[in-house]
Coordinates of C-alpha atoms and ligand atoms in Angstrom, one line a residue:
M1 CA 60.1 -38.9 21.2
I2 CA 58.0 -40.5 18.4
T3 CA 58.5 -39.0 14.9
I4 CA 55.9 -39.5 12.2
R5 CA 57.0 -38.8 8.7
R6 CA 54.9 -36.5 6.5
D7 CA 54.9 -39.2 3.8
F8 CA 52.9 -41.4 6.1
F9 CA 49.9 -38.9 6.2
R10 CA 50.0 -38.5 2.4
S11 CA 49.7 -42.2 1.9
I12 CA 46.7 -42.4 4.3
A13 CA 45.0 -39.4 2.6
A14 CA 45.5 -41.0 -0.9
A15 CA 43.8 -44.2 0.3
F16 CA 40.6 -42.3 1.1
T17 CA 40.5 -39.9 -1.9
W18 CA 37.8 -40.5 -4.5
P19 CA 38.9 -40.1 -8.1
A20 CA 38.3 -36.6 -9.4
A21 CA 34.9 -36.2 -11.1
D22 CA 36.4 -34.4 -14.0
A23 CA 38.8 -37.2 -14.6
A24 CA 35.9 -39.6 -15.1
A25 CA 34.1 -37.1 -17.3
T26 CA 37.1 -36.8 -19.6
D27 CA 37.9 -40.5 -20.0
G28 CA 34.3 -41.4 -21.2
R29 CA 33.3 -43.4 -18.2
P30 CA 30.2 -42.4 -16.3
A31 CA 30.9 -40.7 -13.0
R32 CA 30.4 -43.0 -10.1
S33 CA 28.0 -41.7 -7.5
R34 CA 29.4 -41.3 -4.0
P35 CA 27.6 -43.3 -1.4
G36 CA 26.2 -41.2 1.4
T37 CA 26.8 -37.8 -0.2
T38 CA 24.6 -35.2 -2.0
L39 CA 25.5 -33.8 -5.4
A40 CA 25.9 -30.1 -5.4
A41 CA 22.8 -28.2 -6.7
P42 CA 23.1 -26.0 -9.7
K43 CA 24.0 -22.5 -8.9
E44 CA 20.8 -20.4 -8.7
A45 CA 20.0 -16.9 -7.5
T46 CA 18.2 -16.7 -4.2
P47 CA 16.1 -13.6 -4.4
D48 CA 15.7 -11.7 -1.3
L49 CA 13.5 -8.5 -1.2
R50 CA 15.3 -5.8 0.8
R51 CA 13.4 -2.6 -0.1
G52 CA 10.0 -1.7 -1.5
P53 CA 8.4 -2.0 -3.8
Y54 CA 7.8 1.7 -4.1
L55 CA 6.3 3.9 -6.8
Q56 CA 7.9 6.7 -8.7
A57 CA 7.4 9.3 -11.5
Q58 CA 3.8 8.6 -12.0
G59 CA 1.8 10.1 -14.9
P60 CA -1.6 9.6 -16.6
D61 CA -0.1 6.8 -18.7
R62 CA 2.9 5.6 -16.8
I63 CA 4.5 4.6 -13.5
V64 CA 7.9 3.4 -12.3
V65 CA 8.0 0.6 -9.8
R66 CA 11.3 0.3 -7.9
W67 CA 12.5 -2.4 -5.5
R68 CA 15.7 -3.8 -4.1
T69 CA 17.1 -7.3 -3.9
A70 CA 20.1 -8.7 -2.1
G71 CA 22.6 -10.8 -4.0
T72 CA 22.2 -11.5 -7.6
A73 CA 18.6 -11.9 -8.8
R74 CA 17.8 -13.1 -12.3
G75 CA 14.7 -12.5 -14.4
C76 CA 13.4 -9.5 -12.4
R77 CA 10.2 -8.2 -13.7
L78 CA 6.9 -6.6 -12.9
R79 CA 3.5 -8.3 -13.4
Y80 CA 0.4 -6.2 -13.4
G81 CA -3.3 -6.4 -14.3
D82 CA -6.8 -5.6 -13.2
S83 CA -7.0 -8.0 -10.2
P84 CA -4.4 -9.7 -8.0
D85 CA -5.3 -13.0 -9.7
A86 CA -5.0 -11.7 -13.2
L87 CA -1.6 -10.1 -13.5
D88 CA -1.5 -10.8 -17.2
R89 CA 0.9 -8.1 -18.3
V90 CA 4.7 -8.3 -17.8
V91 CA 7.4 -5.6 -17.9
P92 CA 11.1 -6.6 -17.5
A93 CA 12.9 -4.6 -14.8
R94 CA 16.2 -3.0 -15.5
L95 CA 19.1 -2.8 -13.0
V96 CA 19.6 0.7 -11.7
P97 CA 23.2 1.6 -11.6
T98 CA 24.1 2.5 -8.0
A99 CA 27.0 2.3 -5.7
F100 CA 25.2 0.4 -3.0
K101 CA 27.3 -2.6 -2.1
G102 CA 25.6 -6.0 -1.8
F103 CA 22.3 -4.8 -3.3
E104 CA 20.6 -4.7 -6.6
D105 CA 18.1 -1.9 -7.3
W106 CA 15.5 -2.5 -9.9
A107 CA 13.1 -0.3 -11.9
A108 CA 10.2 -1.4 -14.0
V109 CA 9.0 1.4 -16.3
V110 CA 5.3 0.8 -17.2
E111 CA 4.0 2.9 -20.0
G112 CA 0.9 2.9 -22.2
L113 CA -1.5 2.9 -19.3
E114 CA -4.9 4.4 -19.0
P115 CA -5.4 7.5 -16.8
S116 CA -7.1 7.4 -13.4
R117 CA -7.0 3.7 -13.3
T118 CA -6.0 1.3 -10.6
Y119 CA -3.8 -1.7 -11.4
Y120 CA -2.7 -4.6 -9.2
Y121 CA 0.9 -5.7 -9.4
A122 CA 3.6 -8.1 -8.2
V123 CA 7.4 -8.0 -8.4
E124 CA 9.3 -11.2 -9.1
A125 CA 12.7 -12.5 -9.6
S126 CA 13.8 -16.0 -10.8
K127 CA 10.1 -16.8 -11.4
V128 CA 9.4 -16.2 -7.7
I129 CA 6.9 -13.6 -6.5
L130 CA 8.8 -11.4 -4.1
A131 CA 5.9 -9.1 -3.2
G132 CA 2.4 -8.3 -4.4
A133 CA -0.3 -10.2 -6.1
D134 CA -2.6 -9.1 -3.3
E135 CA -4.9 -6.3 -2.4
G136 CA -2.2 -4.2 -0.8
H137 CA 0.0 -3.8 -3.9
T138 CA -1.7 -1.5 -6.3
F139 CA -0.7 1.5 -8.4
R140 CA -3.0 4.1 -9.8
T141 CA -2.3 6.3 -12.8
A142 CA -2.7 10.1 -12.6
P143 CA -5.9 11.8 -13.9
P144 CA -5.8 13.3 -17.4
R145 CA -3.5 16.4 -17.4
G146 CA -5.4 19.7 -16.7
R147 CA -8.7 18.1 -15.8
P148 CA -10.0 18.8 -12.3
A149 CA -10.3 15.8 -10.0
A150 CA -10.5 15.3 -6.2
V151 CA -6.8 15.2 -5.3
R152 CA -5.1 14.5 -1.9
F153 CA -1.3 14.7 -1.3
W154 CA 0.4 14.0 2.0
A155 CA 3.4 16.2 2.7
L156 CA 6.1 15.0 5.1
G157 CA 8.5 17.7 6.2
D158 CA 11.8 16.6 7.8
C159 CA 10.5 13.2 8.4
G160 CA 13.9 11.3 8.5
T161 CA 14.5 11.0 12.3
N162 CA 13.9 7.3 12.7
R163 CA 17.4 6.3 13.6
V164 CA 18.8 4.9 16.8
D165 CA 21.2 7.6 17.8
T166 CA 18.8 10.6 17.6
G167 CA 17.2 9.7 20.9
N168 CA 13.7 10.1 19.4
P169 CA 13.3 7.3 16.9
G170 CA 9.6 7.0 17.6
K171 CA 8.6 10.5 16.5
A172 CA 8.2 9.9 12.8
V173 CA 6.2 6.8 13.6
A174 CA 4.0 8.9 16.0
A175 CA 3.4 11.6 13.4
R176 CA 2.6 8.8 10.8
N177 CA 0.2 7.1 13.2
G178 CA -1.6 10.4 13.9
F179 CA -2.2 10.9 10.2
R180 CA -3.3 7.3 9.7
K181 CA -5.8 7.8 12.4
F182 CA -7.0 11.1 11.0
N183 CA -7.2 9.8 7.5
R184 CA -9.2 6.6 8.3
G185 CA -12.3 6.6 6.2
R186 CA -11.4 9.8 4.4
G187 CA -10.3 8.4 1.1
P188 CA -7.1 7.4 -0.6
L189 CA -4.0 9.5 -1.1
D190 CA -2.8 10.4 -4.5
G191 CA 0.8 11.1 -3.7
I192 CA 3.4 11.7 -0.9
L193 CA 5.6 14.8 -1.0
L194 CA 8.9 14.6 0.8
L195 CA 10.0 18.2 1.7
G196 CA 13.6 17.3 2.4
D197 CA 15.7 16.1 5.3
N198 CA 14.2 12.8 4.5
A199 CA 16.8 10.7 6.3
Y200 CA 19.0 12.1 9.1
S201 CA 21.8 12.8 9.5
H202 CA 23.5 12.5 6.1
G203 CA 20.8 11.0 3.8
T204 CA 22.8 7.8 3.4
D205 CA 21.2 4.8 1.8
A206 CA 21.2 3.0 5.2
Q207 CA 19.6 6.0 6.9
Y208 CA 16.9 6.0 4.1
Q209 CA 16.2 2.4 4.9
T210 CA 15.4 3.1 8.6
A211 CA 13.9 6.6 8.2
L212 CA 11.8 6.2 5.1
F213 CA 11.3 2.7 3.9
S214 CA 10.9 1.2 7.3
V215 CA 8.5 3.8 8.5
Y216 CA 6.1 4.1 5.6
P217 CA 6.1 0.7 3.8
D218 CA 2.3 0.4 3.7
E219 CA 2.0 3.8 2.0
L220 CA 5.0 3.5 -0.3
R221 CA 3.8 0.3 -2.0
S222 CA 0.7 1.9 -3.3
I223 CA 1.2 5.7 -3.3
P224 CA 3.8 7.4 -5.5
V225 CA 6.4 9.4 -3.6
W226 CA 7.9 12.7 -4.9
P227 CA 11.2 13.6 -3.2
C228 CA 12.9 16.9 -2.5
I229 CA 16.4 17.6 -1.4
G230 CA 17.1 19.2 2.0
N231 CA 20.3 20.2 3.8
H232 CA 20.6 16.7 5.4
E233 CA 20.8 15.1 2.0
L234 CA 24.6 15.4 2.4
T235 CA 25.6 12.3 0.5
D236 CA 24.5 11.6 -3.1
D237 CA 22.7 8.4 -2.2
Y238 CA 19.4 10.2 -2.8
F239 CA 20.1 10.0 -6.5
G240 CA 20.4 6.2 -6.5
I241 CA 17.2 5.8 -4.5
F242 CA 14.8 8.0 -6.4
T243 CA 13.6 8.1 -10.0
V244 CA 12.2 11.5 -10.8
P245 CA 10.7 12.7 -14.1
E246 CA 13.6 14.9 -15.2
R247 CA 12.7 14.5 -18.8
A248 CA 9.1 15.8 -18.2
E249 CA 7.7 12.2 -18.4
A250 CA 4.9 13.4 -16.1
G251 CA 4.4 16.9 -17.6
G252 CA 6.2 20.2 -17.2
V253 CA 9.4 21.3 -18.8
P254 CA 12.3 18.8 -18.8
S255 CA 14.8 19.8 -16.1
G256 CA 17.5 17.4 -17.4
C257 CA 18.7 17.1 -13.9
P258 CA 17.7 14.8 -11.1
N259 CA 18.0 17.5 -8.4
Y260 CA 14.8 19.4 -9.5
Y261 CA 11.8 18.5 -11.6
S262 CA 8.1 19.1 -12.2
F263 CA 5.0 17.1 -12.9
D264 CA 1.3 17.6 -13.5
Y265 CA -1.4 16.0 -11.5
A266 CA -5.0 16.7 -12.6
N267 CA -5.3 20.5 -12.7
I268 CA -2.2 21.0 -10.4
H269 CA 1.3 21.7 -11.6
F270 CA 4.0 20.8 -9.0
T271 CA 7.5 22.2 -9.2
V272 CA 10.1 20.7 -6.9
L273 CA 13.3 22.7 -6.3
D274 CA 16.7 21.9 -5.0
L275 CA 18.0 24.9 -3.1
W276 CA 20.8 23.0 -1.5
K277 CA 22.9 21.0 -3.9
A278 CA 22.2 22.7 -7.2
E279 CA 23.0 26.3 -7.9
W280 CA 20.1 28.7 -7.5
R281 CA 21.4 32.1 -6.5
D282 CA 22.6 33.1 -10.0
P283 CA 19.6 34.0 -12.3
D284 CA 21.5 32.4 -15.2
A285 CA 22.0 29.1 -13.3
P286 CA 20.4 26.2 -15.1
Q287 CA 17.9 25.6 -12.3
R288 CA 16.8 29.3 -12.3
R289 CA 16.4 29.3 -16.1
W290 CA 14.5 26.1 -16.0
L291 CA 12.3 27.4 -13.1
E292 CA 11.3 30.4 -15.2
R293 CA 10.5 28.3 -18.2
D294 CA 8.6 25.7 -16.2
L295 CA 6.4 28.1 -14.4
A296 CA 5.7 30.1 -17.6
A297 CA 4.6 27.0 -19.4
A298 CA 2.4 25.6 -16.6
R299 CA -1.3 25.6 -17.6
G300 CA -2.9 23.9 -14.6
D301 CA -5.3 25.8 -12.4
W302 CA -3.0 25.5 -9.5
L303 CA 0.8 26.0 -9.1
V304 CA 2.4 24.4 -6.1
V305 CA 6.1 24.7 -5.5
V306 CA 8.0 22.4 -3.1
N307 CA 11.3 23.4 -1.6
H308 CA 12.9 22.6 1.8
F309 CA 13.7 26.1 2.9
P310 CA 11.0 28.7 4.0
P311 CA 11.2 32.4 3.2
Y312 CA 9.5 33.4 6.4
C313 CA 10.1 31.6 9.7
D314 CA 10.3 32.3 13.5
G315 CA 10.8 28.9 15.0
K316 CA 14.3 27.4 15.3
Y317 CA 15.3 29.5 12.4
E318 CA 14.7 33.2 12.3
S319 CA 14.3 34.4 8.7
D320 CA 15.3 38.0 9.3
H321 CA 18.8 37.0 10.3
N322 CA 19.4 33.6 8.7
G323 CA 21.2 34.5 5.5
Y324 CA 20.1 31.4 3.7
L325 CA 16.4 32.2 4.3
V326 CA 17.0 35.9 3.5
E327 CA 18.4 35.0 0.1
I328 CA 15.5 32.6 -0.7
R329 CA 13.1 35.4 0.2
E330 CA 14.9 37.9 -2.0
K331 CA 15.9 35.7 -5.0
I332 CA 13.4 32.9 -5.3
L333 CA 10.1 34.2 -3.8
P334 CA 9.8 37.1 -6.3
V335 CA 10.1 34.5 -9.2
L336 CA 7.3 32.5 -7.7
E337 CA 5.1 35.5 -7.2
A338 CA 5.7 36.8 -10.7
H339 CA 4.5 33.5 -12.1
G340 CA 1.4 33.3 -10.0
V341 CA 2.4 30.4 -7.8
D342 CA -0.4 29.6 -5.3
L343 CA 1.3 27.6 -2.6
L344 CA 4.8 27.1 -1.4
L345 CA 5.4 24.0 0.7
T346 CA 8.5 23.9 2.9
G347 CA 10.0 22.3 5.9
H348 CA 13.4 22.8 7.5
D349 CA 12.1 24.3 10.7
H350 CA 10.6 21.7 13.0
T351 CA 7.5 23.7 13.7
Y352 CA 4.2 24.4 11.8
Q353 CA 3.7 27.9 10.5
R354 CA 1.4 29.1 7.7
S355 CA 1.2 32.5 6.1
Y356 CA -1.6 34.8 4.9
L357 CA -2.2 35.1 1.2
L358 CA 0.8 37.3 0.4
D359 CA 2.6 39.2 -2.3
G360 CA 5.7 41.3 -2.4
H361 CA 7.0 40.9 1.1
H362 CA 10.7 40.3 0.6
G363 CA 12.2 42.2 3.6
A364 CA 12.6 41.7 7.3
R365 CA 9.5 41.4 9.5
E366 CA 9.5 45.1 10.4
T367 CA 8.8 45.9 6.7
F368 CA 5.7 43.7 6.6
D369 CA 2.7 45.9 5.9
P370 CA -0.5 43.9 6.2
A371 CA -2.4 46.5 4.1
R372 CA 0.1 46.2 1.3
H373 CA 1.4 42.6 1.5
R374 CA -1.8 40.7 2.3
K375 CA -3.9 39.9 -0.8
D376 CA -6.8 38.9 1.4
A377 CA -7.3 40.2 5.0
G378 CA -8.6 36.8 6.2
D379 CA -6.6 33.9 7.6
G380 CA -8.4 31.3 5.5
R381 CA -9.8 29.4 8.4
S382 CA -13.3 30.9 9.0
A383 CA -13.7 31.9 5.4
P384 CA -11.7 31.0 2.2
L385 CA -8.9 33.1 0.9
V386 CA -10.0 34.2 -2.5
K387 CA -7.5 34.8 -5.2
G388 CA -7.1 35.2 -8.9
H389 CA -4.8 33.6 -11.5
G390 CA -1.6 34.9 -12.9
P391 CA 1.2 37.2 -11.7
H392 CA 1.1 38.5 -8.2
S393 CA -2.2 37.0 -7.4
G394 CA -0.9 35.9 -4.0
L395 CA 0.6 32.8 -2.5
V396 CA 0.4 31.0 0.8
V397 CA 3.7 29.8 2.4
V398 CA 3.5 26.6 4.6
V399 CA 6.3 25.5 7.0
T400 CA 5.7 22.0 8.1
G401 CA 9.0 20.5 9.2
T402 CA 7.3 18.4 11.9
A403 CA 7.0 14.9 10.5
G404 CA 10.0 13.7 12.4
G405 CA 10.3 16.0 15.4
E406 CA 9.1 19.2 17.1
Q407 CA 11.4 22.0 17.9
P408 CA 11.0 23.1 21.5
A409 CA 11.2 26.8 22.5
N410 CA 14.7 27.8 23.3
P411 CA 15.1 30.6 26.0
A412 CA 18.7 30.9 25.1
D413 CA 18.0 31.6 21.4
P414 CA 19.9 34.8 20.6
H415 CA 17.1 35.9 18.2
G416 CA 14.3 35.1 20.7
T417 CA 12.2 33.2 18.2
R418 CA 8.6 33.2 19.5
L419 CA 6.5 32.0 16.6
A420 CA 5.6 35.7 16.1
H421 CA 6.3 36.3 12.4
P422 CA 3.6 38.8 11.3
A423 CA 3.3 37.2 7.8
M424 CA 2.1 34.0 9.5
V425 CA -1.5 33.6 10.7
K426 CA -2.4 33.1 14.4
L427 CA -3.5 29.6 15.2
P428 CA -6.3 28.9 17.6
H429 CA -4.0 26.9 19.9
G430 CA -0.7 28.1 18.7
D431 CA 2.4 28.1 20.9
Q432 CA 4.2 31.2 22.3
E433 CA 2.9 34.2 20.3
G434 CA 0.5 31.9 18.5
R435 CA 1.7 32.2 14.9
G436 CA 2.8 28.6 14.8
M437 CA 2.8 25.3 16.6
R438 CA 5.7 23.3 18.1
R439 CA 4.1 19.9 17.7
L440 CA 4.7 16.8 15.7
G441 CA 2.5 16.6 12.6
T442 CA 2.2 16.2 8.8
F443 CA 0.4 18.2 6.2
L444 CA -2.5 17.2 3.8
L445 CA -3.0 19.1 0.6
E446 CA -6.5 18.6 -1.0
V447 CA -7.6 20.1 -4.3
E448 CA -11.0 19.8 -5.9
G449 CA -11.5 22.0 -8.9
L450 CA -10.9 25.6 -7.9
T451 CA -10.8 24.9 -4.2
L452 CA -7.7 24.0 -2.2
H453 CA -7.5 22.9 1.4
G454 CA -4.4 22.7 3.5
T455 CA -4.6 20.8 6.8
Q456 CA -1.9 20.2 9.4
V457 CA -2.6 17.1 11.4
D458 CA -0.8 16.4 14.7
H459 CA 0.4 13.1 16.1
H460 CA -2.9 12.5 17.9
G461 CA -4.8 12.7 14.6
E462 CA -6.2 16.2 15.4
E463 CA -6.3 19.2 13.1
V464 CA -3.9 22.0 14.1
D465 CA -4.8 24.2 11.2
R466 CA -7.1 24.0 8.2
F467 CA -7.3 26.7 5.5
T468 CA -9.1 27.1 2.3
L469 CA -8.0 28.8 -0.9
V470 CA -10.5 29.5 -3.7
K471 CA -9.7 30.7 -7.2
R472 CA -11.9 33.0 -9.1
R473 CA -13.2 31.6 -12.4
Y474 CA -10.9 33.5 -14.6
R475 CA -8.3 32.4 -16.9
P476 CA -5.8 34.9 -18.4
Ligands
FE2_501 FE1 16.7 21.2 7.1

């Protein structure tokens, strides 16, 4: 057996070892270059765009541009200007504190802008353009507060189904494609409203990546998105993803809380509620007190409230027996009616249902009295629903939880839901009893002056419903 001593290897290794570079540096002699090797490059960030850019908390004079990089990016900033080739203004981005491992989330807050104006932009890190400086990356400021303008908002209810393990990952994409087809040539969108359940099943950051940022990238880079919390926002990742104007940066009364907020857009005041994570049942809860103040202070021609849960429903959920929906009907709806809210946009049920112009119906369906609870006998399709301003002038409730899936009829349903709620209008091609539709789709809100249109568009790009609401020319 041959034995080789360990000392033998040490002597061989020493013969081929180059003197340490730092030894040369400290004894004053220049370091010798090593033939056939490459000197290490200086350490430098390698920016890698992983999300966005996307637009948040827009106002007449401001916008927030968010994006995400992987690793450690340096010198993150936003460039913007009047054309893709003239991005002559620069705003440094700040790092958003989040718990998302391996990523850095950035926010550039741009202020001092002019209303109703389109700007081109690019996001950069380490002097490298990560995205933008082209025709596809623009942001537009909101119109002057209170002044009428032609406004179009796209509402996505329960859109977050694009994940591998749902078995229907293509549905949100189909609903999106239907709307893109419908909207071709009809004009730009001013905003995107998320009605909650934006990323199944738990609203994690990774689920938001596949369900929201991967499905709507073309829209999100140029249309501000306004989020709302649903019952599938089970984690708190939502708060690291979205920047909302909780300090009334875009109008309204400061909520001081990222769960709920409001904003003005032209002559519309939007109020976004969180009836899931934040307390709402107690009239003295901060959200309830803020809601009263916010609606009382709103001066726009139109008041639109966004919330995940509907007060009336007969799809998967049945609002006479579902305690959660009963409570919303009894505790929140009267507040909205008393402040003259015009439209309540909701999701949660994966169907489309839309009400008459209503006031004062807070009980179960058998207590619905058309003569008493309808403020206009029409359905808003063949002729506009006409309403006044102020308390108890009537509101329309929309359930549009169909952006990511459609709820089929369930014969085993103990409540026998049949899309038959009497507060909801009959649709021309509605399913079952006709007061709703079990079909993929998204909702378009259009306002021009004192006229409001609501349109549900299915995944083929066809209108399922289109109603019109007109306000009388009277200001209290
Ligand atoms: Fe839901």
